[in-house]
Amino acid sequence: QRPFVPTLAIITTWNHSNYTFQAVLSTDGDRSFVFLLYHNLQHYVHINGSAYPRVGFVGRRGASARELPHSG
């Protein structure tokens, strides 16, 4: 595996009083990676009272949702 040396990176930051989120998209022209960075991640509270973070994706207008494996 050759080292990843990005030739392009796009960084987007959402900064709100309750949370901060950053997405970093990078590519070397052959491979691409996305890094998702959170600060003060809010937790989902399950009915039994346990709290754990859930990570996933929601489709346009909530039409489809998928939780990532091992989330929580």
PDB file as gemmi writes it, atoms N, CA and C in Angstrom:
CRYST1    1.000    1.000    1.000  90.00  90.00  90.00 P 1                      
ATOM      1  N   GLN A   1       0.850  -1.173   0.000  1.00  0.00           N  
ATOM      2  CA  GLN A   1       0.000   0.000   0.000  1.00  0.00           C  
ATOM      3  C   GLN A   1       0.898   1.239   0.000  1.00  0.00           C  
ATOM      4  N   ARG A   2       0.731   2.088  -0.976  1.00  0.00           N  
ATOM      5  CA  ARG A   2       1.533   3.310  -1.035  1.00  0.00           C  
ATOM      6  C   ARG A   2       0.939   4.370  -0.100  1.00  0.00           C  
ATOM      7  N   PRO A   3       1.762   5.275   0.388  1.00  0.00           N  
ATOM      8  CA  PRO A   3       1.278   6.328   1.287  1.00  0.00           C  
ATOM      9  C   PRO A   3       0.243   7.218   0.593  1.00  0.00           C  
ATOM     10  N   PHE A   4      -0.693   7.701   1.371  1.00  0.00           N  
ATOM     11  CA  PHE A   4      -1.701   8.625   0.855  1.00  0.00           C  
ATOM     12  C   PHE A   4      -1.183  10.052   1.024  1.00  0.00           C  
ATOM     13  N   VAL A   5      -0.973  10.744  -0.095  1.00  0.00           N  
ATOM     14  CA  VAL A   5      -0.529  12.136  -0.092  1.00  0.00           C  
ATOM     15  C   VAL A   5      -1.597  12.935  -0.837  1.00  0.00           C  
ATOM     16  N   PRO A   6      -2.484  13.621  -0.117  1.00  0.00           N  
ATOM     17  CA  PRO A   6      -3.592  14.318  -0.777  1.00  0.00           C  
ATOM     18  C   PRO A   6      -3.114  15.468  -1.656  1.00  0.00           C  
ATOM     19  N   THR A   7      -3.755  15.594  -2.804  1.00  0.00           N  
ATOM     20  CA  THR A   7      -3.486  16.714  -3.703  1.00  0.00           C  
ATOM     21  C   THR A   7      -4.606  17.740  -3.649  1.00  0.00           C  
ATOM     22  N   LEU A   8      -5.724  17.373  -3.008  1.00  0.00           N  
ATOM     23  CA  LEU A   8      -6.865  18.271  -2.858  1.00  0.00           C  
ATOM     24  C   LEU A   8      -7.581  17.921  -1.568  1.00  0.00           C  
ATOM     25  N   ALA A   9      -7.962  18.938  -0.820  1.00  0.00           N  
ATOM     26  CA  ALA A   9      -8.741  18.736   0.409  1.00  0.00           C  
ATOM     27  C   ALA A   9      -9.788  19.836   0.509  1.00  0.00           C  
ATOM     28  N   ILE A  10     -10.985  19.443   0.879  1.00  0.00           N  
ATOM     29  CA  ILE A  10     -12.069  20.394   1.114  1.00  0.00           C  
ATOM     30  C   ILE A  10     -12.499  20.215   2.556  1.00  0.00           C  
ATOM     31  N   ILE A  11     -12.505  21.301   3.311  1.00  0.00           N  
ATOM     32  CA  ILE A  11     -12.889  21.266   4.724  1.00  0.00           C  
ATOM     33  C   ILE A  11     -14.118  22.136   4.911  1.00  0.00           C  
ATOM     34  N   THR A  12     -15.160  21.545   5.493  1.00  0.00           N  
ATOM     35  CA  THR A  12     -16.395  22.270   5.774  1.00  0.00           C  
ATOM     36  C   THR A  12     -16.655  22.206   7.266  1.00  0.00           C  
ATOM     37  N   THR A  13     -17.001  23.333   7.872  1.00  0.00           N  
ATOM     38  CA  THR A  13     -17.254  23.387   9.311  1.00  0.00           C  
ATOM     39  C   THR A  13     -18.629  23.965   9.583  1.00  0.00           C  
ATOM     40  N   TRP A  14     -19.395  23.267  10.409  1.00  0.00           N  
ATOM     41  CA  TRP A  14     -20.649  23.793  10.931  1.00  0.00           C  
ATOM     42  C   TRP A  14     -20.400  24.075  12.401  1.00  0.00           C  
ATOM     43  N   ASN A  15     -20.537  25.331  12.804  1.00  0.00           N  
ATOM     44  CA  ASN A  15     -20.274  25.717  14.175  1.00  0.00           C  
ATOM     45  C   ASN A  15     -21.548  26.303  14.767  1.00  0.00           C  
ATOM     46  N   HIS A  16     -22.124  25.583  15.711  1.00  0.00           N  
ATOM     47  CA  HIS A  16     -23.333  26.029  16.398  1.00  0.00           C  
ATOM     48  C   HIS A  16     -23.065  26.030  17.896  1.00  0.00           C  
ATOM     49  N   SER A  17     -23.896  26.686  18.651  1.00  0.00           N  
ATOM     50  CA  SER A  17     -23.672  26.777  20.083  1.00  0.00           C  
ATOM     51  C   SER A  17     -23.724  25.413  20.764  1.00  0.00           C  
ATOM     52  N   ASN A  18     -24.521  24.476  20.262  1.00  0.00           N  
ATOM     53  CA  ASN A  18     -24.655  23.170  20.898  1.00  0.00           C  
ATOM     54  C   ASN A  18     -23.660  22.140  20.378  1.00  0.00           C  
ATOM     55  N   TYR A  19     -23.158  22.304  19.177  1.00  0.00           N  
ATOM     56  CA  TYR A  19     -22.255  21.313  18.610  1.00  0.00           C  
ATOM     57  C   TYR A  19     -21.422  21.919  17.495  1.00  0.00           C  
ATOM     58  N   THR A  20     -20.314  21.264  17.197  1.00  0.00           N  
ATOM     59  CA  THR A  20     -19.482  21.617  16.060  1.00  0.00           C  
ATOM     60  C   THR A  20     -19.217  20.348  15.267  1.00  0.00           C  
ATOM     61  N   PHE A  21     -19.276  20.445  13.961  1.00  0.00           N  
ATOM     62  CA  PHE A  21     -19.091  19.301  13.077  1.00  0.00           C  
ATOM     63  C   PHE A  21     -18.200  19.732  11.927  1.00  0.00           C  
ATOM     64  N   GLN A  22     -17.260  18.884  11.551  1.00  0.00           N  
ATOM     65  CA  GLN A  22     -16.394  19.146  10.404  1.00  0.00           C  
ATOM     66  C   GLN A  22     -16.379  17.939   9.486  1.00  0.00           C  
ATOM     67  N   ALA A  23     -16.389  18.211   8.189  1.00  0.00           N  
ATOM     68  CA  ALA A  23     -16.210  17.170   7.181  1.00  0.00           C  
ATOM     69  C   ALA A  23     -14.983  17.531   6.364  1.00  0.00           C  
ATOM     70  N   VAL A  24     -14.069  16.581   6.225  1.00  0.00           N  
ATOM     71  CA  VAL A  24     -12.867  16.785   5.445  1.00  0.00           C  
ATOM     72  C   VAL A  24     -12.886  15.764   4.307  1.00  0.00           C  
ATOM     73  N   LEU A  25     -12.941  16.257   3.083  1.00  0.00           N  
ATOM     74  CA  LEU A  25     -12.903  15.401   1.903  1.00  0.00           C  
ATOM     75  C   LEU A  25     -11.532  15.569   1.275  1.00  0.00           C  
ATOM     76  N   SER A  26     -10.838  14.453   1.007  1.00  0.00           N  
ATOM     77  CA  SER A  26      -9.499  14.558   0.438  1.00  0.00           C  
ATOM     78  C   SER A  26      -9.302  13.482  -0.629  1.00  0.00           C  
ATOM     79  N   THR A  27      -8.438  13.784  -1.591  1.00  0.00           N  
ATOM     80  CA  THR A  27      -8.134  12.843  -2.666  1.00  0.00           C  
ATOM     81  C   THR A  27      -6.697  13.027  -3.123  1.00  0.00           C  
ATOM     82  N   ASP A  28      -6.138  11.945  -3.645  1.00  0.00           N  
ATOM     83  CA  ASP A  28      -4.826  12.030  -4.289  1.00  0.00           C  
ATOM     84  C   ASP A  28      -4.975  11.823  -5.793  1.00  0.00           C  
ATOM     85  N   GLY A  29      -6.210  11.890  -6.298  1.00  0.00           N  
ATOM     86  CA  GLY A  29      -6.498  11.692  -7.705  1.00  0.00           C  
ATOM     87  C   GLY A  29      -6.849  10.255  -8.031  1.00  0.00           C  
ATOM     88  N   ASP A  30      -6.498   9.338  -7.119  1.00  0.00           N  
ATOM     89  CA  ASP A  30      -6.801   7.921  -7.312  1.00  0.00           C  
ATOM     90  C   ASP A  30      -7.702   7.393  -6.204  1.00  0.00           C  
ATOM     91  N   ARG A  31      -7.392   7.768  -4.968  1.00  0.00           N  
ATOM     92  CA  ARG A  31      -8.171   7.348  -3.804  1.00  0.00           C  
ATOM     93  C   ARG A  31      -8.752   8.575  -3.126  1.00  0.00           C  
ATOM     94  N   SER A  32      -9.909   8.405  -2.507  1.00  0.00           N  
ATOM     95  CA  SER A  32     -10.571   9.504  -1.802  1.00  0.00           C  
ATOM     96  C   SER A  32     -10.987   9.046  -0.414  1.00  0.00           C  
ATOM     97  N   PHE A  33     -10.957   9.980   0.536  1.00  0.00           N  
ATOM     98  CA  PHE A  33     -11.340   9.690   1.911  1.00  0.00           C  
ATOM     99  C   PHE A  33     -12.192  10.834   2.451  1.00  0.00           C  
ATOM    100  N   VAL A  34     -13.080  10.489   3.362  1.00  0.00           N  
ATOM    101  CA  VAL A  34     -13.896  11.472   4.062  1.00  0.00           C  
ATOM    102  C   VAL A  34     -13.652  11.278   5.551  1.00  0.00           C  
ATOM    103  N   PHE A  35     -13.338  12.349   6.236  1.00  0.00           N  
ATOM    104  CA  PHE A  35     -13.162  12.326   7.680  1.00  0.00           C  
ATOM    105  C   PHE A  35     -14.282  13.157   8.291  1.00  0.00           C  
ATOM    106  N   LEU A  36     -14.980  12.598   9.271  1.00  0.00           N  
ATOM    107  CA  LEU A  36     -16.048  13.310   9.965  1.00  0.00           C  
ATOM    108  C   LEU A  36     -15.587  13.562  11.394  1.00  0.00           C  
ATOM    109  N   LEU A  37     -15.546  14.822  11.774  1.00  0.00           N  
ATOM    110  CA  LEU A  37     -15.051  15.217  13.094  1.00  0.00           C  
ATOM    111  C   LEU A  37     -16.175  15.905  13.867  1.00  0.00           C  
ATOM    112  N   TYR A  38     -16.389  15.461  15.101  1.00  0.00           N  
ATOM    113  CA  TYR A  38     -17.448  16.015  15.938  1.00  0.00           C  
ATOM    114  C   TYR A  38     -16.865  16.545  17.238  1.00  0.00           C  
ATOM    115  N   HIS A  39     -17.484  17.566  17.757  1.00  0.00           N  
ATOM    116  CA  HIS A  39     -17.184  18.056  19.096  1.00  0.00           C  
ATOM    117  C   HIS A  39     -18.496  18.105  19.865  1.00  0.00           C  
ATOM    118  N   ASN A  40     -18.490  17.639  21.092  1.00  0.00           N  
ATOM    119  CA  ASN A  40     -19.684  17.643  21.936  1.00  0.00           C  
ATOM    120  C   ASN A  40     -20.819  16.876  21.264  1.00  0.00           C  
ATOM    121  N   LEU A  41     -20.521  15.648  20.859  1.00  0.00           N  
ATOM    122  CA  LEU A  41     -21.499  14.805  20.189  1.00  0.00           C  
ATOM    123  C   LEU A  41     -22.639  14.473  21.148  1.00  0.00           C  
ATOM    124  N   GLN A  42     -23.852  14.754  20.736  1.00  0.00           N  
ATOM    125  CA  GLN A  42     -25.020  14.434  21.550  1.00  0.00           C  
ATOM    126  C   GLN A  42     -25.314  12.948  21.434  1.00  0.00           C  
ATOM    127  N   HIS A  43     -25.792  12.357  22.503  1.00  0.00           N  
ATOM    128  CA  HIS A  43     -26.058  10.928  22.541  1.00  0.00           C  
ATOM    129  C   HIS A  43     -27.544  10.632  22.392  1.00  0.00           C  
ATOM    130  N   TYR A  44     -27.813   9.536  21.745  1.00  0.00           N  
ATOM    131  CA  TYR A  44     -29.164   9.013  21.632  1.00  0.00           C  
ATOM    132  C   TYR A  44     -29.461   8.280  22.930  1.00  0.00           C  
ATOM    133  N   VAL A  45     -30.599   8.538  23.552  1.00  0.00           N  
ATOM    134  CA  VAL A  45     -30.965   7.861  24.784  1.00  0.00           C  
ATOM    135  C   VAL A  45     -32.017   6.806  24.465  1.00  0.00           C  
ATOM    136  N   HIS A  46     -31.689   5.557  24.745  1.00  0.00           N  
ATOM    137  CA  HIS A  46     -32.574   4.435  24.477  1.00  0.00           C  
ATOM    138  C   HIS A  46     -33.684   4.388  25.529  1.00  0.00           C  
ATOM    139  N   ILE A  47     -34.723   3.675  25.242  1.00  0.00           N  
ATOM    140  CA  ILE A  47     -35.871   3.570  26.149  1.00  0.00           C  
ATOM    141  C   ILE A  47     -35.452   3.099  27.535  1.00  0.00           C  
ATOM    142  N   ASN A  48     -34.476   2.212  27.622  1.00  0.00           N  
ATOM    143  CA  ASN A  48     -34.054   1.703  28.929  1.00  0.00           C  
ATOM    144  C   ASN A  48     -33.150   2.677  29.682  1.00  0.00           C  
ATOM    145  N   GLY A  49     -32.908   3.852  29.132  1.00  0.00           N  
ATOM    146  CA  GLY A  49     -32.131   4.881  29.809  1.00  0.00           C  
ATOM    147  C   GLY A  49     -30.656   4.903  29.457  1.00  0.00           C  
ATOM    148  N   SER A  50     -30.147   3.905  28.727  1.00  0.00           N  
ATOM    149  CA  SER A  50     -28.740   3.906  28.365  1.00  0.00           C  
ATOM    150  C   SER A  50     -28.496   4.917  27.239  1.00  0.00           C  
ATOM    151  N   ALA A  51     -27.316   5.527  27.273  1.00  0.00           N  
ATOM    152  CA  ALA A  51     -26.971   6.536  26.262  1.00  0.00           C  
ATOM    153  C   ALA A  51     -25.749   6.061  25.487  1.00  0.00           C  
ATOM    154  N   TYR A  52     -25.816   6.133  24.186  1.00  0.00           N  
ATOM    155  CA  TYR A  52     -24.682   5.763  23.347  1.00  0.00           C  
ATOM    156  C   TYR A  52     -24.772   6.529  22.037  1.00  0.00           C  
ATOM    157  N   PRO A  53     -23.627   6.886  21.442  1.00  0.00           N  
ATOM    158  CA  PRO A  53     -23.658   7.601  20.166  1.00  0.00           C  
ATOM    159  C   PRO A  53     -24.067   6.678  19.029  1.00  0.00           C  
ATOM    160  N   ARG A  54     -24.839   7.210  18.112  1.00  0.00           N  
ATOM    161  CA  ARG A  54     -25.232   6.483  16.903  1.00  0.00           C  
ATOM    162  C   ARG A  54     -24.690   7.246  15.714  1.00  0.00           C  
ATOM    163  N   VAL A  55     -24.073   6.534  14.785  1.00  0.00           N  
ATOM    164  CA  VAL A  55     -23.489   7.149  13.605  1.00  0.00           C  
ATOM    165  C   VAL A  55     -24.079   6.482  12.376  1.00  0.00           C  
ATOM    166  N   GLY A  56     -24.476   7.307  11.409  1.00  0.00           N  
ATOM    167  CA  GLY A  56     -25.046   6.747  10.201  1.00  0.00           C  
ATOM    168  C   GLY A  56     -25.343   7.834   9.188  1.00  0.00           C  
ATOM    169  N   PHE A  57     -26.179   7.496   8.229  1.00  0.00           N  
ATOM    170  CA  PHE A  57     -26.535   8.410   7.162  1.00  0.00           C  
ATOM    171  C   PHE A  57     -28.044   8.418   6.988  1.00  0.00           C  
ATOM    172  N   VAL A  58     -28.574   9.578   6.646  1.00  0.00           N  
ATOM    173  CA  VAL A  58     -30.000   9.703   6.365  1.00  0.00           C  
ATOM    174  C   VAL A  58     -30.138  10.241   4.953  1.00  0.00           C  
ATOM    175  N   GLY A  59     -30.973   9.571   4.163  1.00  0.00           N  
ATOM    176  CA  GLY A  59     -31.181   9.993   2.783  1.00  0.00           C  
ATOM    177  C   GLY A  59     -31.994  11.273   2.696  1.00  0.00           C  
ATOM    178  N   ARG A  60     -32.099  11.759   1.513  1.00  0.00           N  
ATOM    179  CA  ARG A  60     -32.824  13.000   1.267  1.00  0.00           C  
ATOM    180  C   ARG A  60     -34.247  12.912   1.801  1.00  0.00           C  
ATOM    181  N   ARG A  61     -34.643  13.913   2.556  1.00  0.00           N  
ATOM    182  CA  ARG A  61     -35.983  13.994   3.166  1.00  0.00           C  
ATOM    183  C   ARG A  61     -36.293  12.794   4.048  1.00  0.00           C  
ATOM    184  N   GLY A  62     -35.275  12.158   4.590  1.00  0.00           N  
ATOM    185  CA  GLY A  62     -35.476  11.031   5.487  1.00  0.00           C  
ATOM    186  C   GLY A  62     -36.000   9.781   4.811  1.00  0.00           C  
ATOM    187  N   ALA A  63     -35.911   9.716   3.474  1.00  0.00           N  
ATOM    188  CA  ALA A  63     -36.462   8.583   2.729  1.00  0.00           C  
ATOM    189  C   ALA A  63     -35.786   7.265   3.101  1.00  0.00           C  
ATOM    190  N   SER A  64     -34.512   7.308   3.404  1.00  0.00           N  
ATOM    191  CA  SER A  64     -33.801   6.096   3.802  1.00  0.00           C  
ATOM    192  C   SER A  64     -32.774   6.461   4.863  1.00  0.00           C  
ATOM    193  N   ALA A  65     -32.524   5.544   5.771  1.00  0.00           N  
ATOM    194  CA  ALA A  65     -31.541   5.771   6.823  1.00  0.00           C  
ATOM    195  C   ALA A  65     -30.740   4.490   7.021  1.00  0.00           C  
ATOM    196  N   ARG A  66     -29.478   4.660   7.386  1.00  0.00           N  
ATOM    197  CA  ARG A  66     -28.633   3.505   7.635  1.00  0.00           C  
ATOM    198  C   ARG A  66     -27.678   3.829   8.766  1.00  0.00           C  
ATOM    199  N   GLU A  67     -27.660   2.985   9.766  1.00  0.00           N  
ATOM    200  CA  GLU A  67     -26.726   3.134  10.875  1.00  0.00           C  
ATOM    201  C   GLU A  67     -25.479   2.325  10.552  1.00  0.00           C  
ATOM    202  N   LEU A  68     -24.308   2.892  10.821  1.00  0.00           N  
ATOM    203  CA  LEU A  68     -23.056   2.206  10.516  1.00  0.00           C  
ATOM    204  C   LEU A  68     -22.849   1.010  11.442  1.00  0.00           C  
ATOM    205  N   PRO A  69     -22.211  -0.047  10.943  1.00  0.00           N  
ATOM    206  CA  PRO A  69     -21.929  -1.212  11.787  1.00  0.00           C  
ATOM    207  C   PRO A  69     -21.137  -0.803  13.028  1.00  0.00           C  
ATOM    208  N   HIS A  70     -21.435  -1.418  14.132  1.00  0.00           N  
ATOM    209  CA  HIS A  70     -20.771  -1.195  15.418  1.00  0.00           C  
ATOM    210  C   HIS A  70     -21.062   0.184  15.999  1.00  0.00           C  
ATOM    211  N   SER A  71     -22.009   0.912  15.440  1.00  0.00           N  
ATOM    212  CA  SER A  71     -22.392   2.201  15.999  1.00  0.00           C  
ATOM    213  C   SER A  71     -23.053   1.966  17.342  1.00  0.00           C  
ATOM    214  N   GLY A  72     -22.716   2.785  18.304  1.00  0.00           N  
ATOM    215  CA  GLY A  72     -23.292   2.618  19.638  1.00  0.00           C  
ATOM    216  C   GLY A  72     -22.428   1.750  20.480  1.00  0.00           C  
TER     217      GLY A  72                                                      
END                                                                             
